[in-house]
Amino acid sequence: MSITVLGVNHLTAPLEVRERFAHAPHEIPQALHRVLHAGASGGVLLSTCNRTEFYLAEAGAAAPEEVWRILSERLGDGRPARDYGFVHRDREAVRHLYRVSAGLDSMILGEAQIQGQVRDAWELSRAQAGPVLHRLFQTALLVGSRVRSETVLGAGNASAPSAAVAVAEKIFGDLTDRAALILGAGDVAELAATCLAAEGVGVTLVASRTYERARTIAERMGAKAMTLDEAWAQFEHADIVLCSTAAPHAVVTWERVAPAIARRQGRPLCILDLAVPRDVEPAVGQLENVFLYHLDDLQTVAQQAAVARREEIPKAERIVDQEVEHFWAWFHGLGMVPAIKEFRSRVDAVRAVELQRAMRRLGHLSDADRAQIEQFSYALMNKFLHHPTVALKKAAEEGRGFGLLEALKTLFGLGSRA
Amino acid sequence: MHLLALGLYGLTTALALAPFAGARSAPRALMLGTPMAGAAFHVAALVQLSLVGLAPALSMLALFLVLLQVVSERVLRAQAVALFTAPLATGLVGLALLIGFGPGAEPSAGRNAWFVMHVTLSVLGLALLALAFVSSALYLLQFRELKAKRFGQMFRLFPPLERLDRLNQIALAAGFPALTLGVLLAIGYAVRFAGGLHVDKAQVVWGMFTWLVLGWAVWLRHVRHWMGRRAAVASIAGFTAVLLVYLALKLTQPVAGRFL
């Protein structure tokens, strides 16, 4: 009985590598199917711009290998994905997910967006998750909520979009009456639009495939919406361009925007690319007076803004530790309950056989005496089993149950799977 | 008085540089109060002096730099300007003290107002050109940090690019009329009180060159609409040229003029 998490994240792989591992929602069931086929009893794939992590239940040696194979295929250049990866098992795997959900493992400490992404991953993997991972993800969401309500880890402006606003302010100072183009109409784009509009920026949402959603968001915010084809000329007038599309390749290319940027007469242009894979071709950042930032670039800025949040880390870690222990007790209890049941029924079976044998030899006894002896056998069995049962349950609660469980199975020849 | 001003300007320099040495940033009140106290002592020292000679001119330039630093901080919250102006002012006051404020060939009382106005406006024009240089240097440093995606102390402590660009624009726009008036007053003073332009050629050459450089920088910004990095480079080039021409004249004509 085990839980394993393995994959890559912003701590182990740079953006240009991470973006290759990112799975679109429709790709997740297929990837999990392969992992389950390799022997895992359950799987959840958490794929965001900062992490691609496979959570596996009861994975033997083959399932993790299959994960590395899947990731290496996406890397596509012969390099093993394992070089960029990490593996945590059992209690550390649980702790990892709880820290992720709480925002403790985020590129931008305490960001709230990750909790929605954990929920989405759970929803998308529901069919393959299995009971243990269901429980794990359910509790991870509760841990995230608890950390955010009991600490100020989520306070202040340290999300990717708000870090983007901080960078833009270092170029333009006051953002009031500046013009921003926001490419994309997803959650990040909407959050960024809200952040910028709150600073007094005139926002225009740009989308093609999701134009209707962009128009809806724009109407709600009193902003404008346009299609991508209309947007390229606007690079001459915009001060800030924020990109967060789901496009699988760069949409903002040098050819598309260089002519418009050349007409800016030296006015700075801040391009913030929050998309994974990246939306903006690196060559665009080489243009004079263009300041191009990717997600990774915003990390330092956000970390500076998150000094107050960092002071909350010990408190948040304590909550995570407590919750890991609770989960672990439950998790080991899962194996312990059937083992104890089987242990008791084995002993009871022995008791019943031996009682029957004794009764055959004591045929002269009255029914009352027989009942008395049967009662005695039950009492003796319960007396013998009481201490081991309590000790096993206690060990399970304390997370020390695994060794005892194995010993129990060996000593009494228990066959049920833990 | 000059020594007190020197000490306070030195302290301002230390406060401005402290965050780059890992210390905490000084409170804004301290960053404003220290140079203002220094400037108060400085004004008290200057009013007792004749403005003739190199030392008073350097001292006045230092005073204007400090006052412009305080105004930049108050109006545009450009605290980082002190990184350049505070050590520059400290150095200038120190240099003035080394040269000494000896009695100069003081103009007669009737000419004094013209002369004082000429010196004041010319030095103010020069200080504003220096402020344009400082804002440009800060602009280019911040530009480099932003372009290189380095988010260290410079990124945190330097003002936004557009604010620095605006400071440069304001400094040039204010510096040009000040220097123009200073030059006109010099000509008026020479014609009215000195019987014609009998000043040393080096002084005239440097004065006119500085005026042309400042005019060129203003023309680039306001007629050619240069801004941002190009304007910053032009300002730095102009200020450097003014400084180099001064040094060249100083080396080739060591006894020239009153303040050269």
XYZ file of C-alpha atoms in Angstrom:
678
model
C 0.000 0.000 0.000
C 1.710 3.183 -1.139
C 1.310 6.662 -2.587
C 3.862 8.083 -4.997
C 4.185 11.470 -6.666
C 6.634 12.023 -9.472
C 7.074 14.583 -12.201
C 8.626 17.976 -12.813
C 7.925 21.408 -11.410
C 9.341 24.909 -11.362
C 11.920 23.895 -8.776
C 13.352 21.109 -10.886
C 12.985 22.272 -14.492
C 13.264 25.581 -16.366
C 10.297 27.014 -18.230
C 11.405 25.870 -21.697
C 11.465 22.288 -20.379
C 8.297 22.536 -18.277
C 6.257 23.833 -21.141
C 6.939 20.650 -23.089
C 5.538 18.522 -20.271
C 2.315 20.503 -19.904
C -0.744 18.333 -20.631
C -3.903 19.800 -22.076
C -7.062 18.560 -20.302
C -7.982 16.227 -23.157
C -4.558 14.523 -22.930
C -4.833 13.652 -19.248
C -7.102 10.548 -19.424
C -4.860 8.949 -22.042
C -1.705 9.539 -19.975
C -3.351 8.132 -16.855
C -4.639 5.157 -18.802
C -1.047 4.274 -19.695
C 0.082 4.598 -16.075
C -2.787 2.478 -14.754
C -2.108 -0.077 -17.437
C 1.462 -0.263 -16.103
C 0.187 -1.361 -12.716
C -0.919 1.615 -10.626
C -4.275 1.191 -8.917
C -5.081 4.897 -9.140
C -3.702 8.035 -10.709
C -4.212 11.796 -10.834
C -2.300 14.132 -13.129
C -1.801 17.707 -11.974
C -0.601 19.684 -14.979
C -0.264 23.452 -14.668
C 2.155 25.950 -16.119
C 4.511 25.310 -13.207
C 4.186 21.595 -12.670
C 3.369 18.281 -14.281
C 2.936 15.797 -11.441
C 1.589 12.262 -11.489
C 0.062 11.040 -8.218
C -0.077 7.266 -8.127
C -1.647 4.802 -5.712
C -0.091 1.396 -5.189
C 2.369 1.822 -7.986
C 4.896 -0.946 -8.480
C 8.143 -0.327 -10.324
C 6.566 -0.287 -13.782
C 4.120 2.600 -13.293
C 6.756 5.232 -12.398
C 8.841 4.046 -15.322
C 5.834 4.575 -17.562
C 5.488 8.132 -16.230
C 9.102 8.916 -17.103
C 8.518 7.378 -20.513
C 5.475 9.597 -21.108
C 7.390 12.696 -20.071
C 10.515 11.790 -22.041
C 8.380 11.346 -25.149
C 7.143 14.907 -24.707
C 10.685 16.171 -24.235
C 11.296 14.721 -27.636
C 15.038 15.229 -27.961
C 16.314 12.001 -26.475
C 16.967 13.487 -23.043
C 15.441 11.523 -20.163
C 12.730 13.450 -18.343
C 13.955 11.874 -15.130
C 16.877 14.334 -15.229
C 14.411 17.155 -14.562
C 12.181 15.243 -12.207
C 11.554 14.392 -8.611
C 9.938 11.501 -6.742
C 8.281 11.529 -3.315
C 6.774 8.486 -1.685
C 4.142 7.848 0.957
C 4.092 10.437 3.707
C 6.346 12.815 1.710
C 4.039 12.458 -1.282
C 1.066 13.443 0.871
C 2.996 16.343 2.328
C 3.969 17.461 -1.165
C 0.387 17.656 -2.390
C -0.754 19.438 0.765
C 2.051 21.980 0.358
C 1.119 22.425 -3.305
C -2.532 22.978 -2.461
C -1.637 25.430 0.316
C 0.506 27.443 -2.103
C 3.675 26.638 -0.140
C 5.249 24.998 -3.163
C 4.107 27.629 -5.641
C 6.418 29.801 -7.669
C 4.536 32.702 -6.124
C 4.201 31.816 -2.488
C 0.625 31.460 -1.288
C -1.015 32.012 -4.672
C -4.663 30.977 -4.626
C -4.862 29.875 -8.240
C -3.194 26.553 -7.488
C -6.110 25.412 -5.367
C -8.432 25.646 -8.346
C -5.882 23.788 -10.420
C -5.687 20.991 -7.834
C -9.488 20.770 -7.900
C -9.475 20.669 -11.717
C -6.854 17.915 -11.725
C -8.934 15.868 -9.327
C -12.076 16.400 -11.402
C -10.313 15.503 -14.654
C -8.793 12.354 -13.145
C -11.889 11.294 -11.206
C -12.420 8.137 -13.249
C -8.863 6.914 -12.647
C -8.109 8.313 -9.192
C -9.318 5.461 -6.997
C -10.444 5.794 -3.364
C -7.072 6.651 -1.814
C -6.279 9.484 -4.218
C -9.874 10.726 -4.018
C -9.450 11.074 -0.305
C -5.958 12.585 -0.734
C -7.119 15.297 -3.139
C -10.259 16.007 -1.169
C -8.212 16.568 1.974
C -5.577 18.554 0.029
C -8.265 21.079 -0.905
C -9.352 21.291 2.725
C -5.734 21.805 3.811
C -5.375 24.609 1.254
C -8.503 26.294 2.586
C -7.402 25.844 6.187
C -3.978 27.371 5.527
C -5.534 30.344 3.780
C -8.079 30.962 6.497
C -5.757 30.458 9.480
C -2.698 32.299 8.113
C -2.106 35.354 5.909
C -0.200 33.272 3.394
C -2.711 34.308 0.742
C -2.732 38.002 1.625
C -1.254 40.790 -0.510
C -0.478 40.895 -4.216
C 1.793 38.008 -4.989
C -0.032 36.198 -7.778
C 1.504 36.041 -11.236
C -0.798 38.757 -12.610
C -0.160 41.061 -9.665
C 3.597 40.521 -9.989
C 3.133 41.443 -13.636
C 1.463 44.671 -12.545
C 4.431 45.400 -10.240
C 6.866 44.987 -13.146
C 4.763 47.230 -15.378
C 4.799 49.863 -12.647
C 8.612 49.812 -12.674
C 8.475 50.830 -16.312
C 5.569 53.239 -16.362
C 5.156 54.387 -12.766
C 1.506 55.236 -12.462
C -0.560 52.895 -14.618
C -3.637 55.116 -14.704
C -4.882 55.691 -18.260
C -2.344 53.286 -19.744
C -3.544 50.926 -22.446
C -3.265 47.167 -22.046
C -3.899 44.360 -24.507
C -4.668 41.027 -22.895
C -4.281 38.044 -25.187
C -6.386 35.140 -24.008
C -9.678 34.739 -22.223
C -8.901 32.157 -19.574
C -8.839 32.499 -15.799
C -5.359 34.038 -15.711
C -6.298 36.544 -18.408
C -9.439 37.471 -16.510
C -7.505 37.865 -13.250
C -4.871 39.969 -15.016
C -7.546 42.127 -16.620
C -9.127 42.672 -13.217
C -5.745 43.583 -11.645
C -4.921 46.036 -14.426
C -8.373 47.584 -14.532
C -8.123 48.143 -10.770
C -4.980 50.200 -11.477
C -6.908 52.384 -13.910
C -5.570 50.735 -17.056
C -7.745 50.714 -20.165
C -8.032 47.031 -20.947
C -8.712 45.361 -24.293
C -9.186 41.601 -24.316
C -7.957 39.801 -27.383
C -9.055 36.300 -28.340
C -9.998 34.400 -31.434
C -11.106 30.893 -30.566
C -12.644 32.086 -27.298
C -13.749 35.492 -28.589
C -17.249 35.205 -27.144
C -15.885 34.568 -23.664
C -13.478 37.490 -24.090
C -16.391 39.721 -25.094
C -18.410 38.579 -22.093
C -15.549 39.327 -19.690
C -14.905 42.657 -21.405
C -18.555 43.669 -21.153
C -18.600 42.764 -17.481
C -15.516 44.925 -16.854
C -16.464 47.764 -19.154
C -13.496 46.872 -21.357
C -13.174 46.196 -25.073
C -12.673 42.951 -26.983
C -11.105 42.230 -30.346
C -9.750 39.346 -32.372
C -6.076 38.454 -32.733
C -5.954 39.674 -36.316
C -7.120 43.098 -35.186
C -4.633 43.160 -32.311
C -1.278 43.287 -34.115
C -1.681 46.917 -35.182
C -2.532 47.813 -31.575
C 1.047 47.032 -30.549
C 1.813 50.560 -31.744
C -0.460 52.108 -29.097
C -0.565 49.691 -26.179
C 1.690 50.186 -23.166
C 1.251 46.723 -21.712
C 0.611 43.436 -23.503
C -0.251 40.486 -21.298
C -0.364 37.077 -22.939
C -2.125 34.075 -21.497
C -3.534 32.068 -24.364
C -3.723 28.294 -24.534
C -2.036 28.251 -27.931
C 0.461 25.389 -28.355
C 2.995 27.703 -30.072
C 4.096 31.338 -30.041
C 1.374 33.635 -31.386
C 3.196 36.934 -30.874
C 5.952 36.699 -33.452
C 8.544 39.206 -34.600
C 6.993 39.377 -38.068
C 3.560 40.188 -36.683
C 4.485 42.942 -34.235
C 7.844 44.463 -35.261
C 6.337 46.928 -37.788
C 3.867 48.289 -35.227
C 6.525 48.497 -32.506
C 8.849 50.405 -34.853
C 6.227 53.164 -35.049
C 6.248 53.726 -31.257
C 9.009 56.381 -31.386
C 10.916 54.850 -28.507
C 8.021 54.519 -26.072
C 8.563 51.476 -23.866
C 6.360 48.437 -24.331
C 5.971 45.934 -21.515
C 5.071 42.413 -22.659
C 4.160 39.951 -19.925
C 3.928 36.384 -21.124
C 2.147 34.257 -18.527
C 1.357 31.428 -20.912
C 2.836 27.931 -20.945
C 3.871 27.131 -23.649
C 5.037 30.685 -24.220
C 2.966 32.986 -26.390
C 5.735 35.399 -27.326
C 8.664 34.620 -29.544
C 11.964 35.428 -27.724
C 13.056 37.610 -30.688
C 10.316 40.112 -29.792
C 12.137 40.804 -26.531
C 15.211 41.878 -28.497
C 13.346 44.808 -30.043
C 14.396 48.236 -28.798
C 12.353 49.476 -25.826
C 10.471 46.193 -25.527
C 10.575 44.617 -22.078
C 9.540 40.990 -22.290
C 8.959 38.899 -19.176
C 7.956 35.277 -18.822
C 6.478 33.491 -15.848
C 9.909 32.583 -14.502
C 10.992 36.216 -14.622
C 8.141 37.198 -12.365
C 9.229 34.782 -9.673
C 11.765 37.098 -8.082
C 9.430 40.067 -8.225
C 6.663 38.118 -6.596
C 9.013 36.766 -3.973
C 9.985 40.310 -3.044
C 6.324 41.144 -2.670
C 5.826 38.075 -0.559
C 8.060 38.910 2.381
C 5.054 39.095 4.689
C 3.822 35.801 3.342
C 7.151 34.137 4.023
C 6.771 34.946 7.698
C 3.657 32.762 7.668
C 5.464 29.728 6.310
C 6.188 28.072 9.691
C 2.529 28.400 10.713
C 1.353 26.998 7.385
C 3.878 24.163 7.553
C 2.567 23.218 11.008
C -0.952 22.958 9.609
C 0.346 20.818 6.751
C 2.208 18.580 9.224
C -0.939 18.086 11.319
C -3.016 17.246 8.280
C -0.392 14.864 6.921
C -0.569 12.969 10.225
C -4.368 12.818 10.056
C -4.284 11.505 6.532
C -1.559 9.059 7.334
C -3.518 7.674 10.264
C -6.519 7.205 8.022
C -4.390 5.736 5.260
C -2.821 3.151 7.512
C -6.131 2.508 9.154
C -7.336 1.518 5.709
C -4.992 -1.478 5.732
C -5.274 -2.133 9.440
C -9.051 -2.530 9.697
C -9.352 -5.490 7.313
C -6.195 -7.022 8.784
C -7.555 -6.793 12.313
C -10.880 -8.157 11.136
C -9.199 -11.105 9.477
C -6.956 -11.654 12.481
C -9.945 -11.760 14.812
C -11.956 -14.037 12.554
C -8.972 -16.437 12.313
C -8.666 -16.580 16.100
C -12.425 -16.907 16.410
C -12.392 -19.791 13.976
C -9.714 -21.527 16.066
C -11.746 -20.800 19.180
C -14.879 -22.279 17.626
C -13.097 -25.465 16.470
C -11.407 -26.017 19.818
C -14.654 -25.313 21.693
C -16.512 -27.832 19.551
C -13.801 -30.425 20.164
C -13.924 -29.822 23.921
C -17.728 -30.002 23.970
C -17.620 -33.389 22.304
C -15.543 -34.664 25.184
C -17.766 -32.978 27.774
C -21.125 -34.381 26.702
C -22.283 -34.803 30.315
C -22.431 -31.080 30.884
C -25.717 -29.282 31.144
C -26.736 -26.603 28.641
C -26.056 -23.935 31.242
C -22.551 -25.228 31.785
C -21.958 -25.436 28.038
C -23.072 -21.849 27.648
C -20.777 -20.880 30.488
C -17.797 -22.539 28.790
C -18.639 -20.925 25.429
C -18.842 -17.562 27.171
C -15.477 -18.287 28.762
C -13.919 -18.995 25.327
C -15.184 -15.667 23.991
C -13.911 -13.818 27.036
C -10.510 -15.476 26.786
C -10.215 -14.664 23.084
C -11.212 -11.040 23.654
C -8.780 -10.723 26.538
C -5.967 -12.045 24.358
C -6.888 -9.900 21.367
C -7.636 -6.691 23.210
C -4.099 -5.474 23.671
C -2.831 -6.383 20.169
C -5.907 -4.754 18.592
C -5.484 -1.543 20.553
C -1.751 -1.491 19.865
C -2.293 -1.994 16.136
C -4.883 0.793 15.946
C -2.657 3.121 17.934
C 0.351 2.338 15.748
C -1.767 3.027 12.668
C -2.865 6.369 14.075
C 0.725 7.258 14.785
C 1.819 6.228 11.314
C 3.841 3.255 12.602
C 1.355 0.612 11.556
C 3.002 -0.628 8.419
C 5.726 -2.711 10.126
C 3.325 -4.189 12.674
C 0.851 -4.992 9.950
C 3.472 -6.881 7.986
C 4.517 -8.738 11.151
C 0.914 -9.642 11.878
C 0.433 -10.994 8.369
C 3.610 -13.048 8.586
C 3.007 -14.409 12.088
C -0.590 -15.364 11.519
C -0.440 -16.118 7.814
C -3.032 -13.521 6.943
C -3.749 -13.383 3.240
C -5.848 -10.287 2.834
C -4.221 -7.373 0.964
C -3.465 -4.349 3.087
C 28.913 76.474 7.977
C 30.390 74.864 4.877
C 31.846 72.108 7.039
C 28.444 71.413 8.600
C 26.885 71.281 5.139
C 29.689 68.987 4.017
C 29.034 66.648 6.945
C 25.302 66.506 6.296
C 25.809 65.930 2.566
C 28.244 63.146 3.467
C 25.586 61.644 5.730
C 23.032 61.909 2.910
C 25.464 60.039 0.662
C 25.829 57.297 3.252
C 22.046 57.045 3.676
C 21.543 56.858 -0.094
C 24.161 54.144 -0.511
C 23.187 52.133 2.583
C 20.595 49.874 0.868
C 23.216 48.826 -1.669
C 25.442 47.705 1.197
C 22.695 45.491 2.572
C 21.335 47.930 5.149
C 17.699 48.975 5.375
C 16.517 51.998 3.394
C 16.454 55.175 5.425
C 13.018 56.626 6.206
C 11.828 59.164 3.675
C 11.760 61.940 6.288
C 15.435 61.364 7.016
C 16.293 61.302 3.313
C 14.593 64.674 2.932
C 15.544 66.235 6.266
C 19.290 65.567 6.165
C 20.042 67.290 2.846
C 17.611 70.088 3.675
C 19.442 70.755 6.932
C 22.710 70.690 4.999
C 21.262 73.097 2.436
C 20.160 75.478 5.206
C 23.710 75.666 6.570
C 24.965 75.937 3.018
C 22.736 78.933 2.208
C 23.819 80.600 5.422
C 27.438 80.094 4.372
C 26.952 81.294 0.809
C 25.173 84.557 1.646
C 28.261 85.639 3.533
C 30.448 85.168 0.458
C 31.136 86.996 -2.751
C 30.213 84.839 -5.726
C 33.404 85.622 -7.562
C 35.842 82.778 -8.172
C 35.808 79.047 -8.620
C 35.138 77.971 -5.019
C 31.849 79.903 -4.606
C 30.694 78.681 -8.026
C 31.377 75.067 -7.078
C 29.708 75.588 -3.714
C 26.634 77.110 -5.339
C 26.498 74.248 -7.857
C 26.540 71.797 -4.929
C 23.728 73.707 -3.216
C 21.557 73.653 -6.338
C 22.214 69.953 -6.829
C 21.058 69.228 -3.287
C 17.977 71.437 -3.662
C 17.111 69.753 -6.955
C 17.587 66.375 -5.285
C 15.105 67.320 -2.558
C 12.598 68.638 -5.128
C 12.966 65.456 -7.227
C 12.311 63.350 -4.150
C 9.349 65.455 -3.028
C 7.642 65.812 -6.392
C 8.578 62.642 -8.284
C 9.630 60.392 -5.398
C 12.927 59.914 -7.188
C 14.926 59.057 -4.077
C 17.653 57.359 -6.105
C 18.717 60.736 -7.530
C 20.583 61.179 -4.241
C 22.867 58.310 -5.238
C 24.535 60.703 -7.681
C 23.732 64.185 -6.430
C 24.684 63.626 -2.784
C 28.246 62.399 -3.433
C 28.612 64.990 -6.206
C 27.546 67.788 -3.866
C 29.800 66.441 -1.111
C 32.728 66.352 -3.512
C 32.032 69.838 -4.844
C 31.801 71.388 -1.362
C 34.949 69.524 -0.335
C 36.738 70.782 -3.451
C 35.522 74.347 -2.817
C 36.864 74.153 0.729
C 40.192 72.866 -0.560
C 40.442 75.677 -3.089
C 39.428 78.174 -0.422
C 36.950 81.020 -0.364
C 39.500 83.827 -0.567
C 38.443 87.434 -1.328
C 37.857 87.833 -5.077
C 37.729 90.859 -7.338
C 34.295 91.798 -6.121
C 32.199 93.854 -8.562
C 31.043 97.233 -7.367
C 27.719 97.380 -5.524
C 25.860 98.755 -8.568
C 26.838 95.784 -10.656
C 26.290 93.201 -7.949
C 22.646 92.344 -8.682
C 23.412 91.678 -12.361
C 26.385 89.609 -11.428
C 24.641 87.609 -8.739
C 21.696 86.918 -11.075
C 24.065 85.890 -13.848
C 26.019 83.510 -11.630
C 22.893 82.128 -9.945
C 21.011 81.440 -13.179
C 24.042 80.063 -14.986
C 24.913 77.716 -12.128
C 21.242 76.705 -11.850
C 21.248 75.910 -15.584
C 24.378 73.853 -15.115
C 22.887 72.055 -12.084
C 19.780 71.225 -14.119
C 21.988 69.882 -16.910
C 23.705 67.761 -14.252
C 20.297 66.605 -12.991
C 19.379 65.638 -16.566
C 22.608 63.645 -16.644
C 21.800 61.962 -13.315
C 18.267 61.050 -14.371
C 19.635 59.719 -17.663
C 22.251 57.614 -15.906
C 19.581 56.208 -13.596
C 17.348 55.620 -16.619
C 20.018 53.664 -18.468
C 20.894 51.625 -15.396
C 17.246 50.794 -14.709
C 16.706 50.138 -18.425
C 19.594 47.673 -18.400
C 18.264 45.934 -15.299
C 14.754 45.642 -16.720
C 15.971 44.455 -20.092
C 18.294 41.906 -18.463
C 15.439 40.803 -16.156
C 17.449 41.444 -13.022
C 15.182 42.319 -10.140
C 17.726 43.294 -7.516
C 18.324 46.430 -5.505
C 18.413 48.724 -8.546
C 15.056 47.440 -9.739
C 13.621 47.918 -6.274
C 15.161 51.272 -5.375
C 15.363 53.121 -8.690
C 12.290 55.024 -9.876
C 10.239 53.781 -12.837
C 11.661 54.462 -16.280
C 9.002 56.920 -17.347
C 9.409 58.951 -14.161
C 13.139 59.231 -14.827
C 12.431 60.188 -18.425
C 10.060 62.882 -17.184
C 12.681 64.149 -14.730
C 15.151 64.408 -17.576
C 12.623 66.306 -19.687
C 11.781 68.731 -16.872
C 15.454 69.304 -16.028
C 16.305 70.139 -19.621
C 13.206 72.268 -20.126
C 13.963 74.292 -16.992
C 17.734 74.336 -17.475
C 17.728 75.869 -20.930
C 15.859 79.117 -20.107
C 17.867 79.460 -16.870
C 21.164 79.177 -18.697
C 19.917 81.391 -21.535
C 19.023 84.113 -19.047
C 22.360 83.601 -17.317
C 24.192 84.058 -20.617
C 22.099 87.123 -21.545
C 22.758 88.642 -18.130
C 26.468 88.001 -18.631
C 26.366 89.821 -21.967
C 24.287 92.667 -20.473
C 26.633 92.908 -17.522
C 29.691 92.980 -19.788
C 28.229 95.620 -22.120
C 26.760 97.812 -19.403
C 29.384 97.599 -16.695
C 32.588 96.246 -18.236
C 32.625 98.299 -21.444
C 32.167 95.316 -23.748
C 32.886 91.617 -23.815
C 36.366 91.687 -22.361
C 36.115 88.402 -20.536
C 38.518 85.662 -21.304
C 37.802 83.669 -24.466
C 37.856 80.350 -22.631
C 35.025 81.417 -20.369
C 32.957 82.616 -23.323
C 33.713 79.461 -25.314
C 32.725 77.178 -22.441
C 29.629 79.210 -21.573
C 28.402 79.263 -25.161
C 29.272 75.602 -25.667
C 27.270 74.625 -22.572
C 24.341 76.726 -23.770
C 24.479 75.095 -27.221
C 24.623 71.607 -25.713
C 21.657 72.299 -23.481
C 19.786 73.829 -26.409
C 20.611 70.798 -28.555
C 19.312 68.438 -25.882
C 16.092 70.451 -25.524
C 15.702 70.528 -29.316
C 16.063 66.763 -29.499
C 13.412 66.248 -26.846
C 10.891 68.884 -27.828
C 11.311 69.250 -31.589
C 12.555 65.822 -32.614
C 10.442 64.172 -29.883
C 13.263 62.003 -28.648
C 12.435 60.185 -25.456
C 13.483 57.272 -23.328
C 16.819 55.666 -23.988
C 17.829 57.840 -26.945
C 17.169 61.025 -25.007
C 19.069 59.648 -22.010
C 22.096 58.821 -24.138
C 21.975 62.316 -25.687
C 21.833 63.944 -22.240
C 24.784 61.926 -21.012
C 26.755 62.694 -24.157
C 25.980 66.415 -23.793
C 26.945 66.586 -20.132
C 30.119 64.598 -20.765
C 31.047 66.950 -23.614
C 30.519 69.986 -21.370
C 32.719 68.415 -18.699
C 35.444 67.423 -21.187
C 35.507 70.859 -22.798
C 35.834 72.407 -19.343
C 38.750 70.133 -18.475
C 40.399 70.754 -21.860
C 40.136 74.518 -21.381
C 41.372 74.229 -17.826
C 44.416 72.295 -18.970
C 45.233 74.447 -21.964
C 44.496 77.804 -20.311
C 45.182 77.349 -16.597
C 44.950 80.997 -15.600
C 41.934 81.867 -17.661
C 38.874 83.694 -16.419
C 37.303 84.211 -13.054
C 35.879 80.802 -12.390
C 37.483 78.687 -15.072
